[in-house]
Tab-separated table of C-alpha atoms in Angstrom:
chain	number	residue	atom	x	y	z
X	86	MET	CA	26.338	-2.853	-1.062
X	87	GLU	CA	26.335	-2.934	2.786
X	88	LEU	CA	25.927	-0.087	5.279
X	89	THR	CA	27.103	-0.771	8.795
X	90	ALA	CA	26.685	1.401	11.847
X	91	ASP	CA	29.384	2.914	14.034
X	92	THR	CA	29.176	5.344	17.004
X	93	GLY	CA	28.463	8.256	14.715
X	94	THR	CA	25.741	6.640	12.603
X	95	ARG	CA	22.206	8.166	13.067
X	96	MET	CA	18.818	7.211	11.705
X	97	VAL	CA	15.722	9.433	11.547
X	98	CYS	CA	12.883	8.009	13.589
X	99	ASP	CA	10.049	7.562	11.085
X	100	VAL	CA	7.707	5.853	13.582
X	101	VAL	CA	4.648	7.680	14.966
X	102	PRO	CA	4.682	8.955	17.660
X	103	GLN	CA	8.253	7.997	18.730
X	104	CYS	CA	10.916	5.323	18.685
X	105	GLU	CA	11.628	3.551	21.887
X	106	GLN	CA	15.289	3.400	22.904
X	107	PRO	CA	16.214	0.807	25.612
X	108	GLY	CA	18.355	2.459	28.273
X	109	SER	CA	17.508	5.958	27.196
X	110	GLY	CA	14.550	8.137	26.564
X	111	PRO	CA	12.361	7.771	23.492
X	112	VAL	CA	13.160	9.635	20.310
X	113	ALA	CA	10.326	11.595	18.766
X	114	PHE	CA	9.064	11.150	15.281
X	115	GLY	CA	11.311	13.048	12.817
X	116	GLN	CA	14.290	13.266	15.239
X	117	ALA	CA	17.657	11.473	14.811
X	118	MET	CA	18.456	8.402	16.815
X	119	ALA	CA	21.639	6.414	17.371
X	120	LEU	CA	21.985	2.795	16.155
X	121	ASP	CA	23.639	-0.162	17.768
X	122	SER	CA	26.838	-1.610	16.386
X	123	ALA	CA	24.996	-4.727	15.112
X	124	PHE	CA	22.892	-2.687	12.639
X	125	SER	CA	23.423	-3.222	8.926
X	126	LEU	CA	21.554	-2.910	5.698
X	127	ARG	CA	22.277	-4.533	2.345
X	128	GLY	CA	21.021	-3.993	-1.138
X	129	ALA	CA	22.249	-5.092	-4.590
X	130	GLY	CA	21.897	-4.228	-8.209
X	131	ASP	CA	23.680	-2.753	-11.262
X	132	LEU	CA	25.065	0.530	-9.948
X	133	ILE	CA	25.660	1.727	-13.456
X	134	THR	CA	22.018	1.541	-14.580
X	135	GLU	CA	20.070	1.886	-11.393
X	136	THR	CA	19.990	3.569	-7.989
X	137	VAL	CA	20.167	0.871	-5.222
X	138	HIS	CA	18.299	1.784	-2.068
X	139	LEU	CA	19.324	0.134	1.216
X	140	THR	CA	16.248	-0.806	3.312
X	141	PRO	CA	15.099	-3.619	5.582
X	142	LEU	CA	13.209	-5.067	2.550
X	143	THR	CA	16.269	-5.024	0.308
X	144	HIS	CA	18.251	-6.542	3.217
X	145	LEU	CA	15.874	-9.515	3.186
X	146	ALA	CA	15.954	-9.733	-0.573
X	147	VAL	CA	19.739	-9.980	-0.712
X	148	THR	CA	19.682	-12.699	1.977
X	149	LEU	CA	17.083	-14.565	-0.115
X	150	ALA	CA	19.050	-14.223	-3.345
X	151	GLU	CA	22.111	-15.620	-1.648
X	152	ARG	CA	20.343	-18.945	-1.217
X	153	SER	CA	20.077	-19.294	-5.009
X	154	SER	CA	22.530	-21.497	-6.840
X	155	ASP	CA	23.250	-18.460	-9.022
X	156	GLY	CA	24.232	-16.332	-6.028
X	157	LEU	CA	23.753	-12.555	-6.390
X	158	SER	CA	23.080	-12.804	-10.166
X	159	PRO	CA	20.620	-10.377	-11.816
X	160	ARG	CA	18.060	-13.174	-12.143
X	161	ALA	CA	18.382	-14.290	-8.514
X	162	LEU	CA	18.158	-10.695	-7.275
X	163	ALA	CA	15.125	-9.986	-9.488
X	164	ASP	CA	13.389	-13.124	-8.222
X	165	ALA	CA	14.266	-12.242	-4.638
X	166	TYR	CA	12.939	-8.665	-4.973
X	167	GLN	CA	9.715	-10.021	-6.478
X	168	THR	CA	9.327	-12.600	-3.659
X	169	VAL	CA	9.785	-10.095	-0.858
X	170	GLU	CA	7.244	-7.745	-2.630
X	171	GLY	CA	4.862	-10.619	-2.593
X	172	TRP	CA	5.430	-11.248	1.118
X	173	PHE	CA	4.480	-7.671	1.954
X	174	GLY	CA	1.691	-7.256	-0.618
X	175	LEU	CA	3.597	-4.647	-2.568
X	176	ALA	CA	3.227	-3.720	-6.255
X	177	ALA	CA	5.635	-5.423	-8.597
X	178	GLY	CA	8.843	-3.281	-8.870
X	179	SER	CA	7.959	-1.005	-6.004
X	180	MET	CA	11.085	-1.958	-3.998
X	181	ARG	CA	13.121	-0.179	-6.586
X	182	LEU	CA	11.288	3.105	-5.929
X	183	ALA	CA	12.932	5.743	-3.861
X	184	PRO	CA	11.288	5.477	-0.461
X	185	PRO	CA	9.844	8.874	0.478
X	186	ASP	CA	10.759	10.467	3.858
X	187	LEU	CA	7.709	9.752	6.003
X	188	THR	CA	8.653	12.537	8.418
X	189	ARG	CA	8.393	15.206	5.662
X	190	LEU	CA	5.503	14.093	3.504
X	191	ASP	CA	3.998	17.552	3.143
X	192	ASP	CA	7.302	18.762	1.535
X	193	LEU	CA	6.950	16.279	-1.331
X	194	GLY	CA	5.556	17.590	-4.599
X	195	SER	CA	3.928	14.236	-5.286
X	196	VAL	CA	4.192	10.688	-4.044
X	197	THR	CA	2.491	7.475	-5.190
X	198	ALA	CA	0.615	5.132	-2.911
X	199	ASP	CA	3.078	2.338	-3.927
X	200	ALA	CA	6.080	4.384	-2.720
X	201	LEU	CA	4.299	5.155	0.472
X	202	GLN	CA	3.516	1.510	1.054
X	203	VAL	CA	7.050	0.565	0.590
X	204	ALA	CA	8.350	3.262	3.034
X	205	ILE	CA	5.762	2.290	5.590
X	206	ALA	CA	6.646	-1.456	5.258
X	207	ASN	CA	10.294	-0.477	5.999
X	208	ALA	CA	9.270	1.642	8.941
X	209	ALA	CA	7.325	-1.240	10.385
X	210	PHE	CA	10.613	-3.092	11.215
X	211	LEU	CA	11.407	-0.231	13.560
X	212	ALA	CA	7.864	0.322	14.765
X	213	LEU	CA	7.797	-3.329	15.850
X	214	VAL	CA	10.309	-2.510	18.551
X	215	ASN	CA	7.687	-0.221	20.095
X	216	ASP	CA	4.969	-2.815	19.956
X	217	ASN	CA	6.800	-5.877	21.344
X	218	ALA	CA	8.956	-6.005	24.487
X	219	GLN	CA	10.718	-8.968	22.997
X	220	TRP	CA	12.620	-6.713	20.581
X	221	ASN	CA	14.865	-3.949	21.882
X	222	THR	CA	16.323	-2.663	18.674
X	223	ILE	CA	15.679	-2.797	14.908
X	224	SER	CA	18.838	-4.839	14.607
X	225	GLU	CA	17.277	-7.657	16.654
X	226	VAL	CA	14.239	-7.645	14.400
X	227	LEU	CA	16.365	-7.676	11.239
X	228	ILE	CA	18.561	-10.459	12.532
X	229	ASP	CA	15.623	-12.654	13.422
X	230	LEU	CA	14.086	-12.215	9.997
X	231	VAL	CA	17.415	-12.717	8.227
X	232	ASN	CA	18.046	-15.957	10.128
X	233	GLN	CA	14.535	-17.203	9.181
X	234	THR	CA	15.146	-16.337	5.521
X	235	ARG	CA	18.756	-17.699	5.402
X	236	GLU	CA	17.804	-20.989	7.005
X	237	THR	CA	14.545	-21.784	5.197
X	238	GLY	CA	13.885	-19.113	2.573
X	239	GLN	CA	10.651	-18.407	4.395
X	240	ILE	CA	9.155	-16.074	6.955
X	241	SER	CA	6.678	-17.425	9.452
X	242	LEU	CA	3.134	-16.268	8.674
X	243	MET	CA	1.700	-15.829	12.126
X	244	GLY	CA	4.631	-16.522	14.280
X	245	ASP	CA	5.392	-18.972	17.030
X	246	GLY	CA	5.766	-16.646	19.931
X	247	THR	CA	9.571	-16.511	19.373
X	248	ASN	CA	10.265	-15.284	15.919
X	249	VAL	CA	9.027	-12.145	14.069
X	250	SER	CA	6.088	-13.025	11.887
X	251	LEU	CA	4.916	-11.529	8.614
X	252	ALA	CA	1.542	-10.771	10.255
X	253	ASP	CA	3.370	-8.749	12.988
X	254	LEU	CA	4.945	-6.511	10.346
X	255	ILE	CA	1.777	-6.112	8.186
X	256	ALA	CA	-0.421	-5.197	11.179
X	257	THR	CA	2.215	-2.735	12.381
X	258	ALA	CA	2.400	-1.258	8.925
X	259	ALA	CA	-1.423	-0.740	8.877
X	260	VAL	CA	-1.220	1.022	12.233
X	261	GLN	CA	1.621	3.243	11.087
X	262	ALA	CA	-0.306	4.202	7.950
X	263	SER	CA	-3.209	5.184	10.180
X	264	ALA	CA	-1.029	7.205	12.554
X	265	LEU	CA	0.779	9.057	9.725
X	266	GLN	CA	-2.553	10.478	8.497
X	267	ALA	CA	-2.576	12.845	11.520
X	268	THR	CA	0.945	14.141	10.654
X	269	VAL	CA	0.173	15.584	7.177
X	270	HIS	CA	-1.906	18.568	5.988
X	271	SER	CA	-2.085	17.477	2.397
X	272	SER	CA	-5.534	15.871	1.642
X	273	THR	CA	-4.065	13.973	-1.296
X	274	ILE	CA	-1.280	12.407	0.701
X	275	SER	CA	-3.697	11.683	3.569
X	276	GLN	CA	-5.939	9.939	1.138
X	277	LYS	CA	-3.095	7.856	-0.160
X	278	LEU	CA	-2.203	6.867	3.344
X	279	VAL	CA	-5.797	5.663	3.754
X	280	VAL	CA	-5.288	3.517	0.724
X	281	VAL	CA	-2.041	2.104	2.183
X	282	GLU	CA	-3.772	1.390	5.491
X	283	TYR	CA	-6.541	-0.391	3.774
X	284	SER	CA	-4.177	-2.501	1.614
X	285	ASN	CA	-2.360	-3.633	4.710
X	286	VAL	CA	-5.542	-4.511	6.473
X	287	GLN	CA	-6.577	-6.602	3.512
X	288	HIS	CA	-3.191	-8.303	3.367
X	289	PHE	CA	-3.422	-9.036	7.035
X	290	LYS	CA	-6.718	-10.744	6.438
X	291	THR	CA	-5.239	-12.766	3.591
X	292	ILE	CA	-2.365	-13.953	5.743
X	293	ALA	CA	-4.830	-15.018	8.458
X	294	ASP	CA	-6.969	-16.843	5.910
X	295	VAL	CA	-3.934	-18.691	4.519
X	296	TYR	CA	-2.831	-19.546	8.065
X	297	ASP	CA	-6.226	-21.055	8.813
X	298	GLU	CA	-6.050	-23.315	5.720
X	299	THR	CA	-2.520	-24.542	5.948
X	300	ASP	CA	0.725	-24.457	7.989
X	301	THR	CA	2.685	-23.599	4.825
X	302	ILE	CA	4.708	-20.442	5.246
X	303	VAL	CA	5.385	-17.828	2.674
X	304	ALA	CA	7.736	-18.173	-0.267
X	305	ASP	CA	11.012	-19.904	-1.093
X	306	THR	CA	13.986	-18.931	-3.209
X	307	ASP	CA	13.662	-21.033	-6.241
X	308	GLY	CA	11.325	-20.688	-9.262
X	309	THR	CA	8.452	-22.517	-7.601
X	310	ALA	CA	8.524	-20.318	-4.499
X	311	ASN	CA	7.701	-17.262	-6.502
X	312	ASP	CA	4.350	-18.763	-7.277
X	313	THR	CA	3.524	-18.883	-3.633
X	314	ALA	CA	4.640	-15.281	-3.102
X	315	ASP	CA	2.810	-14.054	-6.186
X	316	ASP	CA	-0.392	-15.780	-5.084
X	317	THR	CA	-0.114	-14.184	-1.663
X	318	SER	CA	0.453	-10.789	-3.151
X	319	GLY	CA	-2.255	-11.197	-5.792
X	320	ASP	CA	-4.903	-12.140	-3.258
X	321	THR	CA	-4.485	-8.860	-1.542
X	322	THR	CA	-3.716	-6.293	-4.179
X	323	THR	CA	-5.753	-7.683	-7.083
X	324	ASP	CA	-7.930	-10.674	-6.522
X	325	THR	CA	-9.619	-9.648	-3.311
X	326	SER	CA	-10.243	-6.134	-4.598
X	327	LEU	CA	-11.485	-7.115	-7.996
X	328	ASP	CA	-12.834	-10.683	-8.212
X	329	ASN	CA	-15.629	-9.957	-5.685
X	330	THR	CA	-17.042	-7.169	-7.876
X	331	GLN	CA	-16.363	-7.688	-11.539
X	332	ASP	CA	-19.182	-10.111	-12.126
X	333	SER	CA	-21.673	-7.332	-11.128
X	334	ILE	CA	-19.780	-4.259	-12.354
X	335	ALA	CA	-19.825	-3.075	-15.945
X	336	ASP	CA	-17.155	-0.984	-17.602
X	337	THR	CA	-17.844	2.570	-16.238
X	338	THR	CA	-16.735	4.645	-19.242
X	339	GLY	CA	-18.969	7.614	-19.854
X	340	SER	CA	-19.852	8.935	-23.291
X	341	ASP	CA	-21.730	12.280	-22.942
X	342	THR	CA	-20.968	15.584	-21.402
X	343	THR	CA	-22.568	18.265	-19.356
X	344	THR	CA	-22.035	21.937	-20.186
X	345	GLY	CA	-21.206	25.097	-18.365
X	346	ASP	CA	-24.082	26.931	-19.989
X	347	ASP	CA	-27.056	26.360	-22.226
X	348	SER	CA	-25.555	27.680	-25.420
X	349	THR	CA	-22.135	26.014	-25.572
X	350	THR	CA	-21.353	22.326	-25.497
X	351	ASP	CA	-17.733	21.706	-24.521
X	352	THR	CA	-16.811	18.041	-24.451
X	353	VAL	CA	-14.837	16.686	-21.563
X	354	ALA	CA	-13.152	13.365	-21.103
X	355	ASP	CA	-14.949	10.220	-20.415
X	356	SER	CA	-15.180	9.560	-16.700
X	357	GLY	CA	-12.701	6.621	-16.550
X	358	THR	CA	-13.112	3.141	-15.450
X	359	GLY	CA	-14.309	2.613	-11.910
X	360	THR	CA	-13.835	-0.406	-9.834
X	361	ASP	CA	-15.567	-1.278	-6.539
X	362	ALA	CA	-13.498	-2.300	-3.426
X	363	SER	CA	-13.079	-5.607	-1.861
X	364	GLU	CA	-14.987	-7.060	1.052
X	365	PRO	CA	-14.059	-5.482	4.376
X	366	PRO	CA	-12.011	-7.550	6.806
X	367	ALA	CA	-13.765	-9.599	9.465
X	368	ASN	CA	-13.727	-8.429	13.054
X	369	GLU	CA	-12.155	-11.575	14.374
X	370	ILE	CA	-9.171	-11.212	12.070
X	371	THR	CA	-8.299	-7.470	11.921
X	372	PRO	CA	-7.085	-5.576	14.955
X	373	GLU	CA	-9.889	-3.190	16.029
X	374	GLU	CA	-7.771	-0.118	15.688
X	375	ILE	CA	-7.198	-0.688	11.917
X	376	LEU	CA	-10.601	-2.175	11.051
X	377	VAL	CA	-12.212	-0.606	7.990
X	378	SER	CA	-15.591	-2.407	7.928
X	379	ASN	CA	-17.953	0.322	6.601
X	380	THR	CA	-15.894	1.572	3.656
X	381	ALA	CA	-15.698	1.239	-0.141
X	382	LEU	CA	-12.405	1.631	-1.901
X	383	LEU	CA	-12.949	3.019	-5.390
X	384	SER	CA	-10.384	3.176	-8.130
X	385	TRP	CA	-10.413	4.488	-11.688
X	386	THR	CA	-8.150	5.344	-14.594
X	387	ALA	CA	-7.845	8.977	-15.798
X	388	PRO	CA	-9.084	9.358	-19.366
X	389	LEU	CA	-6.701	10.142	-22.284
X	390	THR	CA	-9.291	11.612	-24.688
X	391	ARG	CA	-12.288	13.829	-24.572
X	392	GLU	CA	-15.616	12.493	-25.470
X	393	ASN	CA	-15.420	14.024	-29.008
X	394	GLY	CA	-12.198	12.088	-29.628
X	395	GLU	CA	-9.716	14.825	-29.013
X	396	SER	CA	-6.783	14.034	-26.837
X	397	LEU	CA	-6.774	15.148	-23.179
X	398	ALA	CA	-3.572	15.943	-21.328
X	399	MET	CA	-3.321	15.383	-17.604
X	400	GLY	CA	-2.693	19.052	-17.215
X	401	GLU	CA	-6.184	19.761	-18.495
X	402	ILE	CA	-7.881	17.572	-15.889
X	403	ALA	CA	-8.842	19.539	-12.837
X	404	GLY	CA	-10.048	16.556	-10.892
X	405	PHE	CA	-12.908	14.225	-10.338
X	406	GLU	CA	-16.258	14.147	-8.598
X	407	VAL	CA	-17.502	10.962	-6.924
X	408	VAL	CA	-21.277	10.754	-6.268
X	409	TYR	CA	-22.962	8.074	-4.279
X	410	GLY	CA	-26.054	7.070	-2.481
X	411	THR	CA	-28.257	4.199	-1.323
X	412	SER	CA	-30.153	4.258	-4.623
X	413	ALA	CA	-28.796	3.956	-8.140
X	414	ASP	CA	-31.326	6.612	-9.228
X	415	SER	CA	-30.525	9.033	-6.437
X	416	LEU	CA	-26.792	9.566	-5.922
X	417	ASP	CA	-27.324	12.450	-3.508
X	418	GLN	CA	-23.872	12.626	-1.857
X	419	SER	CA	-20.655	13.760	-3.458
X	420	LEU	CA	-16.931	14.055	-2.870
X	421	ALA	CA	-14.684	16.377	-4.964
X	422	ILE	CA	-11.116	15.403	-5.772
X	423	GLY	CA	-9.051	18.453	-6.874
X	424	ASP	CA	-6.018	16.436	-8.045
X	425	ALA	CA	-5.841	14.732	-11.475
X	426	SER	CA	-3.132	12.278	-10.229
X	427	VAL	CA	-5.450	10.770	-7.582
X	428	ASP	CA	-6.846	7.465	-8.839
X	429	GLN	CA	-8.379	5.943	-5.647
X	430	LEU	CA	-10.799	7.134	-2.979
X	431	LEU	CA	-11.859	5.437	0.239
X	432	VAL	CA	-15.429	6.355	1.137
X	433	ASP	CA	-16.063	5.688	4.804
X	434	GLU	CA	-18.798	5.794	7.364
X	435	LEU	CA	-21.263	3.940	5.170
X	436	SER	CA	-24.300	2.446	6.841
X	437	THR	CA	-25.491	-1.089	6.340
X	438	GLY	CA	-27.024	-1.706	2.986
X	439	THR	CA	-26.185	-1.429	-0.734
X	440	TRP	CA	-24.299	1.699	-1.832
X	441	TYR	CA	-24.073	2.899	-5.459
X	442	PHE	CA	-21.148	4.987	-6.858
X	443	ALA	CA	-20.346	6.829	-10.080
X	444	ILE	CA	-17.649	9.308	-11.062
X	445	ARG	CA	-17.220	12.174	-13.556
X	446	THR	CA	-14.195	14.039	-14.835
X	447	LEU	CA	-13.804	17.849	-14.440
X	448	ASP	CA	-11.498	19.862	-16.732
X	449	THR	CA	-9.660	23.068	-16.073
X	450	ASN	CA	-12.181	25.045	-18.085
X	451	GLY	CA	-15.059	24.053	-15.732
X	452	ASN	CA	-16.521	21.411	-18.070
X	453	ARG	CA	-17.808	18.097	-16.688
X	454	SER	CA	-18.349	14.734	-18.299
X	455	ARG	CA	-21.504	12.871	-17.726
X	456	LEU	CA	-21.420	10.292	-14.962
X	457	SER	CA	-19.906	6.906	-15.466
X	458	GLU	CA	-21.861	3.726	-15.243
X	459	VAL	CA	-22.889	3.012	-11.602
X	460	VAL	CA	-20.993	0.424	-9.528
X	461	HIS	CA	-22.181	-0.890	-6.186
X	462	LYS	CA	-21.120	-2.518	-2.942
X	463	GLN	CA	-22.991	-4.227	-0.205
X	464	ILE	CA	-22.000	-3.008	3.288
């Protein structure tokens, strides 16, 4: 499928605070803007069994798939989508999610961090026009990236001063994730935007590390290229956030409960499995405005059973409580999360030293599980 622009085509500006328009005034965030005649977006898939979204990312994926000897076959498209997800540090399969409208996030009933990250990655193509005088329109950015992909099956990691680089887009996405936090009232969505910002910062760091080690640029279109893309994605979304901590972090599944009163013991779910965050990015790599150097990103899995073995539905979970402090024996600070669907929390403004964290589950009857085992992070 291909969408092309004519004189009546409009796109909503989803870049904070505005979209720059050469030869005319800027267009404010959330307002419609005209597109030039060179603009086009492509996507591909089985229109009988799936909804095909047309975005800058799918546009690149189709270009990549066309380089395959199989053409636009299901296998070539699947590989291309996976490769592009690896380029941008996205979760597997996330490019097939419906991108949420970034200009109306508070109107959404719920949205995942993965879907937000995809939408912000797509918005970065347009945001890059604001940040670099070399690019006047989103069409120019897309054409440059398509040409790189078509010619080599690759995107330059750090750029050569002429072409758009992957680092340009990732850094711009991180800045946009940060800026979007000021546009929403929902604390849940704001928290997920923080997670997306942090993920992009970490991905930027990984790209810079790879660039320091080798001149190789990301991905290719055949079977061996997916290994490169997967490694790049894995380093940011899994390896850097887990490998640094698993050696010193035990499974944090609780087993006991606390009660609402002295006479009744109502069991609540175990407190889930917690995981400490990755090392923060170094100052010399991450742009100062998106640096998250004194934070810990915690993640957990909502429990499926109560501590007495009874099943626990998501609708019975009221939320979670994260407690933390500078001593494992004195977790004197706490953060309440009143949404059972939240599974990550970024704790910021941590001073230098070792910080310890634990979590408990709260149910809709006011019962609380005992605390999970304690995890820690050195700041």
